[in-house]
């Protein structure tokens, strides 16, 4: 006699299930036709949202490259902000603190070398905004300058024995995000040094980095050492350029462009799976029908709303807050640059690594790439005196978004923990780019360029005024202009941060409505 296992209710599907997408109906577990339509619409919509969130970093960097090309900044040339970036540029949370030099390296014809100037800091990312290497102060050249060699996907040719810092890139292009500091409040010497020393050129196997002995042993070719010519420079200051990723249906069209341009294996399997389910796959045409287009238009709206919410008004359980009971936050510290574990603690005994958490902090990644560009361990390390750190604020002390028609005050206690300098910059809520007002540089800080440095009160505190008109009690360099009808948020930057930033013994005030 056969004995059958008892079937528990938990493994069966009821004939009717009430859900947020409606009533789902089954006949002994088989969905009816209406339920199939509802479920597949919801599934495709979900895949569309997943594709938006997973594709956001890549679409962001691809949008930058497209807008560079449209502005005449070709690959292997340099966009240089010799007078600092101003609010004419639509660039995710760019700053007016440092001299930017930006480029895309094209590896389709083979390896490319990048010679970086001394005294800079920067990073190289692939076309999915994944970190390849840092250069300058946080990189292996440690700020003295050096030559970096990027190898393209699948490269198996000769490599140098030494003298160059060699890295492999998973995509056919790579973005270079470089910054350099002013000298005595003047960008001109820094700009001159960048133009004198920054070089981009194809790599010739057997040239610099290859010994005669290697050639004589038959392990490498021999080629002359030819000095690289300076790249073409395009002036960025005052350039009205839009580098922002789209938030409408064209997002998926740009995502498809990126997927087709790059090696199929450069896309992670899970992200690539979301792309594939909506019809985007390497080597295949993206031809959504009317139904799919309608769903993708809704998906991008939901995806954008999700990214905007988690990036600009995250819930407390996301863990982005930097201080208890404070509106100041940073989404990177819970998962680090790869969103798997917090950045390591730096102790007297050395680096203390955190255990990796299973899975990535996906909301942290989304929040970061919705408001920022570039990815590097140097952006969220706890090491004093190197790089820069950031605090973001989108709400006032009452928990309300900032109103461009109102006057707000921010008090910074004495001893701001920035060995090099500090700054506060205002950004447009919509574009996440510098706020556009007649002031041009929506900035205040300790540098004397591009505006006068903020002056301290008698007790050593600094009071910053954020208002459409300069208040009568605003000291020189302490007013940042806002615009009625336009919301904004702020980023407080610490260059060469000091220990009080990391141990949180120094803490900025909350942004207070002044009336």
Short mmCIF file of N, CA and C in Angstrom, two decimals, residues 295-376:
data_model
loop_
_atom_site.label_atom_id
_atom_site.label_comp_id
_atom_site.label_asym_id
_atom_site.label_seq_id
_atom_site.Cartn_x
_atom_site.Cartn_y
_atom_site.Cartn_z
N UNK A 295 5.50 49.82 -20.60
CA UNK A 295 5.97 49.35 -19.31
C UNK A 295 7.32 49.96 -18.94
N UNK A 296 8.21 50.14 -19.93
CA UNK A 296 9.52 50.71 -19.64
C UNK A 296 9.42 52.19 -19.29
N UNK A 297 8.47 52.89 -19.89
CA UNK A 297 8.26 54.29 -19.50
C UNK A 297 7.82 54.39 -18.05
N UNK A 298 7.00 53.43 -17.62
CA UNK A 298 6.60 53.40 -16.22
C UNK A 298 7.77 52.94 -15.34
N UNK A 299 8.54 51.97 -15.83
CA UNK A 299 9.66 51.44 -15.05
C UNK A 299 10.72 52.50 -14.79
N UNK A 300 11.02 53.32 -15.80
CA UNK A 300 12.04 54.34 -15.58
C UNK A 300 11.54 55.41 -14.62
N UNK A 301 10.23 55.67 -14.64
CA UNK A 301 9.67 56.63 -13.68
C UNK A 301 9.80 56.09 -12.25
N UNK A 302 9.51 54.79 -12.08
CA UNK A 302 9.63 54.18 -10.76
C UNK A 302 11.10 54.08 -10.36
N UNK A 303 11.95 53.69 -11.30
CA UNK A 303 13.38 53.58 -11.00
C UNK A 303 13.97 54.91 -10.62
N UNK A 304 13.65 55.95 -11.37
CA UNK A 304 14.14 57.29 -11.04
C UNK A 304 13.64 57.75 -9.69
N UNK A 305 12.34 57.51 -9.42
CA UNK A 305 11.79 57.90 -8.12
C UNK A 305 12.47 57.13 -6.99
N UNK A 306 12.78 55.87 -7.24
CA UNK A 306 13.45 55.06 -6.22
C UNK A 306 14.85 55.60 -5.94
N UNK A 307 15.61 55.87 -7.02
CA UNK A 307 16.97 56.38 -6.85
C UNK A 307 16.97 57.76 -6.21
N UNK A 308 16.03 58.61 -6.64
CA UNK A 308 15.95 59.97 -6.09
C UNK A 308 15.58 59.92 -4.61
N UNK A 309 14.70 59.01 -4.24
CA UNK A 309 14.27 58.92 -2.84
C UNK A 309 15.39 58.39 -1.96
N UNK A 310 16.02 57.31 -2.38
CA UNK A 310 17.08 56.73 -1.55
C UNK A 310 18.32 57.61 -1.56
N UNK A 311 18.52 58.40 -2.62
CA UNK A 311 19.68 59.27 -2.70
C UNK A 311 19.53 60.58 -1.97
N UNK A 312 18.31 61.12 -1.93
CA UNK A 312 18.11 62.46 -1.38
C UNK A 312 17.23 62.51 -0.14
N UNK A 313 16.53 61.39 0.16
CA UNK A 313 15.70 61.40 1.36
C UNK A 313 15.56 59.97 1.88
N UNK A 314 16.68 59.35 2.15
CA UNK A 314 16.69 57.95 2.56
C UNK A 314 16.01 57.77 3.91
N UNK A 315 15.41 56.62 4.12
CA UNK A 315 14.82 56.29 5.41
C UNK A 315 15.93 55.95 6.40
N UNK A 316 15.68 56.10 7.69
CA UNK A 316 16.73 55.88 8.70
C UNK A 316 17.36 54.49 8.63
N UNK A 317 16.57 53.46 8.32
CA UNK A 317 17.12 52.10 8.35
C UNK A 317 18.14 51.84 7.26
N UNK A 318 18.28 52.76 6.29
CA UNK A 318 19.35 52.60 5.31
C UNK A 318 20.72 52.73 5.97
N UNK A 319 20.78 53.44 7.09
CA UNK A 319 22.05 53.58 7.81
C UNK A 319 23.01 54.58 7.23
N UNK A 320 22.50 55.54 6.44
CA UNK A 320 23.38 56.51 5.81
C UNK A 320 23.81 57.65 6.75
N UNK A 321 23.06 57.90 7.82
CA UNK A 321 23.35 59.04 8.70
C UNK A 321 24.75 58.90 9.27
N UNK A 322 25.48 60.02 9.26
CA UNK A 322 26.86 59.96 9.76
C UNK A 322 26.90 60.19 11.27
N UNK A 323 25.95 60.95 11.80
CA UNK A 323 25.86 61.21 13.23
C UNK A 323 24.47 60.81 13.72
N UNK A 324 24.38 60.50 15.00
CA UNK A 324 23.07 60.22 15.58
C UNK A 324 22.23 61.50 15.59
N UNK A 325 20.95 61.36 15.29
CA UNK A 325 20.01 62.49 15.32
C UNK A 325 20.51 63.67 14.51
N UNK A 326 20.91 63.39 13.27
CA UNK A 326 21.44 64.44 12.40
C UNK A 326 20.97 64.20 10.98
N UNK A 327 20.85 65.28 10.22
CA UNK A 327 20.49 65.17 8.80
C UNK A 327 21.70 64.96 7.90
N UNK A 328 22.91 65.10 8.45
CA UNK A 328 24.12 64.91 7.64
C UNK A 328 24.34 63.42 7.37
N UNK A 329 24.64 63.07 6.13
CA UNK A 329 24.78 61.65 5.80
C UNK A 329 25.83 61.43 4.71
N UNK A 330 26.23 60.17 4.58
CA UNK A 330 27.12 59.73 3.52
C UNK A 330 26.77 58.27 3.22
N UNK A 331 26.31 57.96 2.00
CA UNK A 331 25.84 56.59 1.71
C UNK A 331 26.96 55.57 1.55
N UNK A 332 28.22 56.01 1.52
CA UNK A 332 29.31 55.08 1.24
C UNK A 332 29.80 54.30 2.45
N UNK A 333 29.63 54.83 3.65
CA UNK A 333 30.30 54.24 4.79
C UNK A 333 29.69 52.91 5.24
N UNK A 334 28.50 52.57 4.79
CA UNK A 334 27.95 51.29 5.21
C UNK A 334 28.43 50.13 4.35
N UNK A 335 28.91 50.43 3.13
CA UNK A 335 29.32 49.33 2.26
C UNK A 335 30.63 49.53 1.54
N UNK A 336 31.27 50.70 1.73
CA UNK A 336 32.53 50.93 1.05
C UNK A 336 32.38 51.11 -0.44
N UNK A 337 33.51 51.21 -1.11
CA UNK A 337 33.49 51.52 -2.54
C UNK A 337 32.90 50.40 -3.39
N UNK A 338 32.93 49.15 -2.88
CA UNK A 338 32.33 48.06 -3.65
C UNK A 338 31.02 47.59 -3.03
N UNK A 339 30.54 48.30 -2.03
CA UNK A 339 29.23 48.07 -1.43
C UNK A 339 29.09 46.67 -0.80
N UNK A 340 30.20 46.15 -0.27
CA UNK A 340 30.15 44.85 0.39
C UNK A 340 30.49 44.92 1.87
N UNK A 341 31.28 45.91 2.28
CA UNK A 341 31.65 46.03 3.69
C UNK A 341 32.09 47.46 3.96
N UNK A 342 31.95 47.94 5.19
CA UNK A 342 32.40 49.30 5.50
C UNK A 342 33.89 49.46 5.26
N UNK A 343 34.37 50.68 5.02
CA UNK A 343 35.80 50.88 4.86
C UNK A 343 36.54 50.48 6.12
N UNK A 344 37.76 50.00 6.01
CA UNK A 344 38.48 49.48 7.18
C UNK A 344 38.78 50.57 8.21
N UNK A 345 38.81 50.15 9.45
CA UNK A 345 39.24 51.04 10.53
C UNK A 345 40.77 51.13 10.50
N UNK A 346 41.29 52.33 10.76
CA UNK A 346 42.73 52.53 10.82
C UNK A 346 43.11 52.68 12.29
N UNK A 347 43.89 51.74 12.82
CA UNK A 347 44.25 51.72 14.23
C UNK A 347 45.76 51.83 14.38
N UNK A 348 46.21 51.92 15.63
CA UNK A 348 47.65 51.96 15.90
C UNK A 348 48.35 50.68 15.46
N UNK A 349 47.56 49.61 15.35
CA UNK A 349 48.13 48.33 14.92
C UNK A 349 48.00 48.10 13.42
N UNK A 350 47.46 49.07 12.72
CA UNK A 350 47.32 48.94 11.28
C UNK A 350 45.88 48.91 10.83
N UNK A 351 45.64 48.33 9.68
CA UNK A 351 44.31 48.29 9.08
C UNK A 351 43.51 47.16 9.70
N UNK A 352 42.30 47.47 10.10
CA UNK A 352 41.40 46.49 10.69
C UNK A 352 40.20 46.33 9.75
N UNK A 353 40.17 45.21 9.03
CA UNK A 353 39.14 44.99 8.02
C UNK A 353 37.84 44.54 8.64
N UNK A 354 36.75 45.01 8.08
CA UNK A 354 35.43 44.53 8.47
C UNK A 354 35.10 43.26 7.69
N UNK A 355 34.33 42.40 8.30
CA UNK A 355 33.89 41.21 7.59
C UNK A 355 32.93 41.61 6.47
N UNK A 356 33.08 40.91 5.36
CA UNK A 356 32.16 41.17 4.25
C UNK A 356 30.77 40.65 4.60
N UNK A 357 29.78 41.41 4.17
CA UNK A 357 28.40 41.00 4.35
C UNK A 357 27.97 40.28 3.07
N UNK A 358 27.17 39.23 3.21
CA UNK A 358 26.71 38.52 2.01
C UNK A 358 25.81 39.44 1.19
N UNK A 359 26.23 39.69 -0.03
CA UNK A 359 25.46 40.59 -0.90
C UNK A 359 25.94 42.02 -0.82
N UNK A 360 25.49 42.82 -1.76
CA UNK A 360 25.87 44.22 -1.83
C UNK A 360 24.81 45.12 -1.20
N UNK A 361 25.28 46.25 -0.72
CA UNK A 361 24.36 47.28 -0.21
C UNK A 361 23.82 48.05 -1.42
N UNK A 362 22.78 47.51 -2.03
CA UNK A 362 22.31 48.03 -3.31
C UNK A 362 21.75 49.44 -3.20
N UNK A 363 21.03 49.73 -2.12
CA UNK A 363 20.49 51.09 -1.97
C UNK A 363 21.61 52.10 -1.81
N UNK A 364 22.69 51.70 -1.14
CA UNK A 364 23.85 52.58 -1.00
C UNK A 364 24.45 52.88 -2.37
N UNK A 365 24.60 51.86 -3.19
CA UNK A 365 25.15 52.05 -4.53
C UNK A 365 24.25 52.97 -5.36
N UNK A 366 22.95 52.71 -5.31
CA UNK A 366 22.00 53.55 -6.06
C UNK A 366 22.07 55.00 -5.60
N UNK A 367 22.07 55.20 -4.28
CA UNK A 367 22.12 56.57 -3.74
C UNK A 367 23.36 57.29 -4.21
N UNK A 368 24.50 56.60 -4.18
CA UNK A 368 25.75 57.25 -4.57
C UNK A 368 25.74 57.64 -6.04
N UNK A 369 25.39 56.71 -6.92
CA UNK A 369 25.49 57.01 -8.34
C UNK A 369 24.38 57.92 -8.83
N UNK A 370 23.32 58.11 -8.05
CA UNK A 370 22.31 59.08 -8.46
C UNK A 370 22.79 60.50 -8.24
N UNK A 371 23.68 60.69 -7.27
CA UNK A 371 24.11 62.06 -6.96
C UNK A 371 25.58 62.31 -7.23
N UNK A 372 26.33 61.29 -7.64
CA UNK A 372 27.78 61.48 -7.77
C UNK A 372 28.32 60.66 -8.92
N UNK A 373 29.60 60.89 -9.25
CA UNK A 373 30.30 60.14 -10.29
C UNK A 373 31.63 59.66 -9.75
N UNK A 374 32.13 58.57 -10.35
CA UNK A 374 33.42 58.03 -9.96
C UNK A 374 33.29 57.07 -8.79
N UNK A 375 34.18 56.09 -8.75
CA UNK A 375 34.18 55.12 -7.66
C UNK A 375 35.61 54.80 -7.31
N UNK A 376 35.92 54.83 -6.01
CA UNK A 376 37.28 54.60 -5.56
C UNK A 376 37.30 54.33 -4.07
#
